[in-house]
GROMACS .gro file of C-alpha atoms in nm:
model
  211
    1UNK     CA    1   9.029   9.998  10.298
    2UNK     CA    2   9.325  10.056  10.071
    3UNK     CA    3   9.286  10.343   9.825
    4UNK     CA    4   9.653  10.426   9.765
    5UNK     CA    5   9.953  10.203   9.697
    6UNK     CA    6  10.297  10.207   9.540
    7UNK     CA    7  10.349   9.992   9.231
    8UNK     CA    8  10.693   9.826   9.196
    9UNK     CA    9  10.877   9.918   8.875
   10UNK     CA   10  11.197   9.711   8.899
   11UNK     CA   11  11.163   9.475   8.601
   12UNK     CA   12  11.427   9.232   8.725
   13UNK     CA   13  11.268   9.214   9.071
   14UNK     CA   14  10.920   9.160   8.926
   15UNK     CA   15  11.053   8.884   8.702
   16UNK     CA   16  11.225   8.715   8.996
   17UNK     CA   17  10.945   8.753   9.250
   18UNK     CA   18  10.633   8.713   9.033
   19UNK     CA   19  10.767   8.539   8.722
   20UNK     CA   20  10.627   8.804   8.489
   21UNK     CA   21  10.733   9.054   8.227
   22UNK     CA   22  10.581   9.399   8.267
   23UNK     CA   23  10.330   9.525   8.011
   24UNK     CA   24  10.479   9.760   7.753
   25UNK     CA   25  10.293  10.051   7.914
   26UNK     CA   26  10.424  10.107   8.264
   27UNK     CA   27  10.187  10.160   8.556
   28UNK     CA   28  10.202  10.475   8.764
   29UNK     CA   29  10.426  10.447   9.067
   30UNK     CA   30  10.163  10.597   9.300
   31UNK     CA   31   9.827  10.437   9.234
   32UNK     CA   32   9.481  10.568   9.330
   33UNK     CA   33   9.131  10.447   9.230
   34UNK     CA   34   9.076  10.487   8.858
   35UNK     CA   35   9.450  10.488   8.777
   36UNK     CA   36   9.598  10.223   8.549
   37UNK     CA   37   9.828   9.971   8.715
   38UNK     CA   38   9.964   9.619   8.674
   39UNK     CA   39   9.778   9.304   8.775
   40UNK     CA   40   9.870   8.940   8.722
   41UNK     CA   41   9.634   8.664   8.614
   42UNK     CA   42   9.672   8.306   8.498
   43UNK     CA   43   9.746   8.299   8.126
   44UNK     CA   44   9.429   8.201   7.934
   45UNK     CA   45   9.625   7.935   7.740
   46UNK     CA   46   9.820   7.802   8.040
   47UNK     CA   47   9.659   7.458   8.005
   48UNK     CA   48   9.731   7.397   7.636
   49UNK     CA   49  10.061   7.221   7.711
   50UNK     CA   50  10.280   7.462   7.514
   51UNK     CA   51  10.606   7.534   7.698
   52UNK     CA   52  10.619   7.872   7.525
   53UNK     CA   53  10.306   7.985   7.709
   54UNK     CA   54  10.382   8.121   8.058
   55UNK     CA   55  10.173   8.028   8.362
   56UNK     CA   56  10.107   8.393   8.444
   57UNK     CA   57  10.066   8.713   8.248
   58UNK     CA   58  10.078   9.076   8.354
   59UNK     CA   59   9.822   9.322   8.219
   60UNK     CA   60   9.748   9.688   8.270
   61UNK     CA   61   9.409   9.759   8.421
   62UNK     CA   62   9.207  10.015   8.610
   63UNK     CA   63   9.238  10.009   8.991
   64UNK     CA   64   8.870   9.969   9.065
   65UNK     CA   65   8.668   9.687   8.910
   66UNK     CA   66   8.440   9.781   8.620
   67UNK     CA   67   8.165   9.517   8.585
   68UNK     CA   68   8.052   9.422   8.235
   69UNK     CA   69   7.715   9.597   8.280
   70UNK     CA   70   7.858   9.936   8.378
   71UNK     CA   71   7.773  10.227   8.146
   72UNK     CA   72   8.105  10.404   8.210
   73UNK     CA   73   8.432  10.365   8.400
   74UNK     CA   74   8.349  10.608   8.682
   75UNK     CA   75   8.237  10.317   8.901
   76UNK     CA   76   8.608  10.231   8.946
   77UNK     CA   77   8.633  10.513   9.202
   78UNK     CA   78   8.410  10.308   9.433
   79UNK     CA   79   8.504   9.945   9.354
   80UNK     CA   80   8.876   9.935   9.435
   81UNK     CA   81   8.818   9.719   9.745
   82UNK     CA   82   8.587   9.416   9.776
   83UNK     CA   83   8.484   9.289  10.119
   84UNK     CA   84   8.542   8.914  10.134
   85UNK     CA   85   8.228   8.870  10.345
   86UNK     CA   86   7.997   9.014  10.076
   87UNK     CA   87   8.190   8.978   9.751
   88UNK     CA   88   7.974   8.687   9.632
   89UNK     CA   89   7.658   8.897   9.666
   90UNK     CA   90   7.749   9.249   9.556
   91UNK     CA   91   7.645   9.319   9.194
   92UNK     CA   92   7.978   9.485   9.113
   93UNK     CA   93   8.184   9.180   9.215
   94UNK     CA   94   7.970   8.867   9.213
   95UNK     CA   95   8.029   8.770   8.849
   96UNK     CA   96   8.409   8.794   8.883
   97UNK     CA   97   8.391   8.598   9.209
   98UNK     CA   98   8.165   8.327   9.066
   99UNK     CA   99   8.394   8.285   8.765
  100UNK     CA  100   8.700   8.278   8.995
  101UNK     CA  101   8.866   8.558   8.800
  102UNK     CA  102   9.147   8.575   9.050
  103UNK     CA  103   9.445   8.803   9.014
  104UNK     CA  104   9.755   8.911   9.202
  105UNK     CA  105   9.830   9.281   9.244
  106UNK     CA  106  10.204   9.359   9.275
  107UNK     CA  107  10.255   9.618   9.550
  108UNK     CA  108  10.572   9.761   9.702
  109UNK     CA  109  10.381   9.937   9.980
  110UNK     CA  110  10.032  10.056  10.064
  111UNK     CA  111   9.904  10.347  10.269
  112UNK     CA  112   9.653  10.363  10.553
  113UNK     CA  113   9.551  10.645  10.795
  114UNK     CA  114   9.689  10.604  11.149
  115UNK     CA  115   9.446  10.764  11.395
  116UNK     CA  116   9.629  10.686  11.722
  117UNK     CA  117   9.729  11.052  11.762
  118UNK     CA  118   9.368  11.166  11.716
  119UNK     CA  119   9.435  11.282  11.361
  120UNK     CA  120   9.471  11.089  11.036
  121UNK     CA  121   9.840  11.037  10.960
  122UNK     CA  122   9.900  10.874  10.619
  123UNK     CA  123  10.129  10.577  10.687
  124UNK     CA  124  10.332  10.375  10.437
  125UNK     CA  125  10.313  10.001  10.513
  126UNK     CA  126  10.557   9.741  10.383
  127UNK     CA  127  10.668   9.387  10.455
  128UNK     CA  128  10.936   9.360  10.721
  129UNK     CA  129  11.156   9.192  10.458
  130UNK     CA  130  11.122   9.488  10.221
  131UNK     CA  131  11.013   9.254   9.940
  132UNK     CA  132  10.717   9.335   9.715
  133UNK     CA  133  10.375   9.201   9.808
  134UNK     CA  134  10.128   9.005   9.597
  135UNK     CA  135   9.776   9.104   9.699
  136UNK     CA  136   9.473   8.885   9.630
  137UNK     CA  137   9.227   9.044   9.390
  138UNK     CA  138   8.964   8.992   9.124
  139UNK     CA  139   8.979   9.112   8.765
  140UNK     CA  140   8.716   9.191   8.504
  141UNK     CA  141   8.688   9.285   8.138
  142UNK     CA  142   8.461   9.566   8.018
  143UNK     CA  143   8.381   9.705   7.675
  144UNK     CA  144   8.352  10.081   7.667
  145UNK     CA  145   8.083  10.263   7.464
  146UNK     CA  146   8.359  10.335   7.208
  147UNK     CA  147   8.429   9.961   7.173
  148UNK     CA  148   8.756   9.957   7.366
  149UNK     CA  149   8.832   9.651   7.583
  150UNK     CA  150   8.925   9.768   7.933
  151UNK     CA  151   9.065   9.545   8.206
  152UNK     CA  152   9.018   9.632   8.572
  153UNK     CA  153   9.079   9.485   8.916
  154UNK     CA  154   8.990   9.514   9.284
  155UNK     CA  155   9.167   9.421   9.609
  156UNK     CA  156   8.995   9.174   9.839
  157UNK     CA  157   8.983   9.276  10.206
  158UNK     CA  158   8.928   9.094  10.535
  159UNK     CA  159   8.842   9.196  10.890
  160UNK     CA  160   9.145   9.312  11.091
  161UNK     CA  161   8.991   9.397  11.430
  162UNK     CA  162   9.223   9.143  11.597
  163UNK     CA  163   9.528   9.196  11.378
  164UNK     CA  164   9.816   9.319  11.602
  165UNK     CA  165   9.929   9.576  11.344
  166UNK     CA  166   9.642   9.656  11.106
  167UNK     CA  167   9.397   9.724  11.389
  168UNK     CA  168   9.584  10.054  11.448
  169UNK     CA  169   9.448  10.212  11.131
  170UNK     CA  170   9.127  10.396  11.038
  171UNK     CA  171   8.901  10.582  11.280
  172UNK     CA  172   8.861  10.428  11.629
  173UNK     CA  173   8.489  10.363  11.578
  174UNK     CA  174   8.532  10.205  11.233
  175UNK     CA  175   8.575   9.837  11.160
  176UNK     CA  176   8.940   9.757  11.086
  177UNK     CA  177   9.012   9.608  10.743
  178UNK     CA  178   9.319   9.468  10.572
  179UNK     CA  179   9.422   9.373  10.222
  180UNK     CA  180   9.509   9.004  10.168
  181UNK     CA  181   9.882   8.944  10.119
  182UNK     CA  182   9.951   8.608   9.956
  183UNK     CA  183  10.264   8.407  10.042
  184UNK     CA  184  10.462   8.356   9.716
  185UNK     CA  185  10.420   7.978   9.739
  186UNK     CA  186  10.043   8.027   9.716
  187UNK     CA  187  10.040   8.250   9.407
  188UNK     CA  188   9.962   7.975   9.158
  189UNK     CA  189   9.714   7.812   9.395
  190UNK     CA  190   9.521   8.138   9.423
  191UNK     CA  191   9.520   8.195   9.047
  192UNK     CA  192   9.385   7.844   8.987
  193UNK     CA  193   9.144   7.817   9.282
  194UNK     CA  194   8.773   7.779   9.221
  195UNK     CA  195   8.519   8.009   9.383
  196UNK     CA  196   8.453   7.743   9.644
  197UNK     CA  197   8.822   7.717   9.727
  198UNK     CA  198   8.885   8.091   9.743
  199UNK     CA  199   8.810   8.146  10.111
  200UNK     CA  200   9.106   7.936  10.223
  201UNK     CA  201   9.342   8.195  10.072
  202UNK     CA  202   9.194   8.498  10.246
  203UNK     CA  203   9.416   8.495  10.554
  204UNK     CA  204   9.599   8.774  10.743
  205UNK     CA  205   9.971   8.843  10.709
  206UNK     CA  206  10.154   8.937  11.029
  207UNK     CA  207  10.497   9.061  10.919
  208UNK     CA  208  10.408   9.422  10.835
  209UNK     CA  209  10.579   9.743  10.937
  210UNK     CA  210  10.522  10.120  10.907
  211UNK     CA  211  10.798  10.254  10.684
   0.00000   0.00000   0.00000
């Protein structure tokens, strides 16, 4: 599970790599569950045929999905990762999954505990290329008791027991999990995929390194 990541803040790099402009309010650089950070979704008016409307838009949201029925935002501390195997069934995620509310989470690096020494060693993980990553996620919209519209998102995860790199993390007796890193050429496909097409995008990425 990924509970801590580094959000990229280089506006030019984000524009080049993700084709987005950052929200006016910048995300924190170090992000933990419940913190506000940037996520990317398909623009709601992308199909209207107006060249002035971009394909993607970047929004600020809570790291940890807040379903529409939640009474408060504290649930975000527990919903920052969604298991791909059960996401369609879990009450917190199933509506976003059914509606294919896909998003991309821009990440420069993420952190996992390396237990190979017998103790948990927080380890920063990046792409071998050093480029930012686009992680597959789901987003939701929630109205607070005060009437405020709050966006939120979660990272999808897959089994990593056989992954040559990610299997080194978490306790020896625990199942190994990994976030889903999307190749840039699949960004738009993921944002437009239906719920039935989503599984084809949940694949492992091999070119990772401990930084």
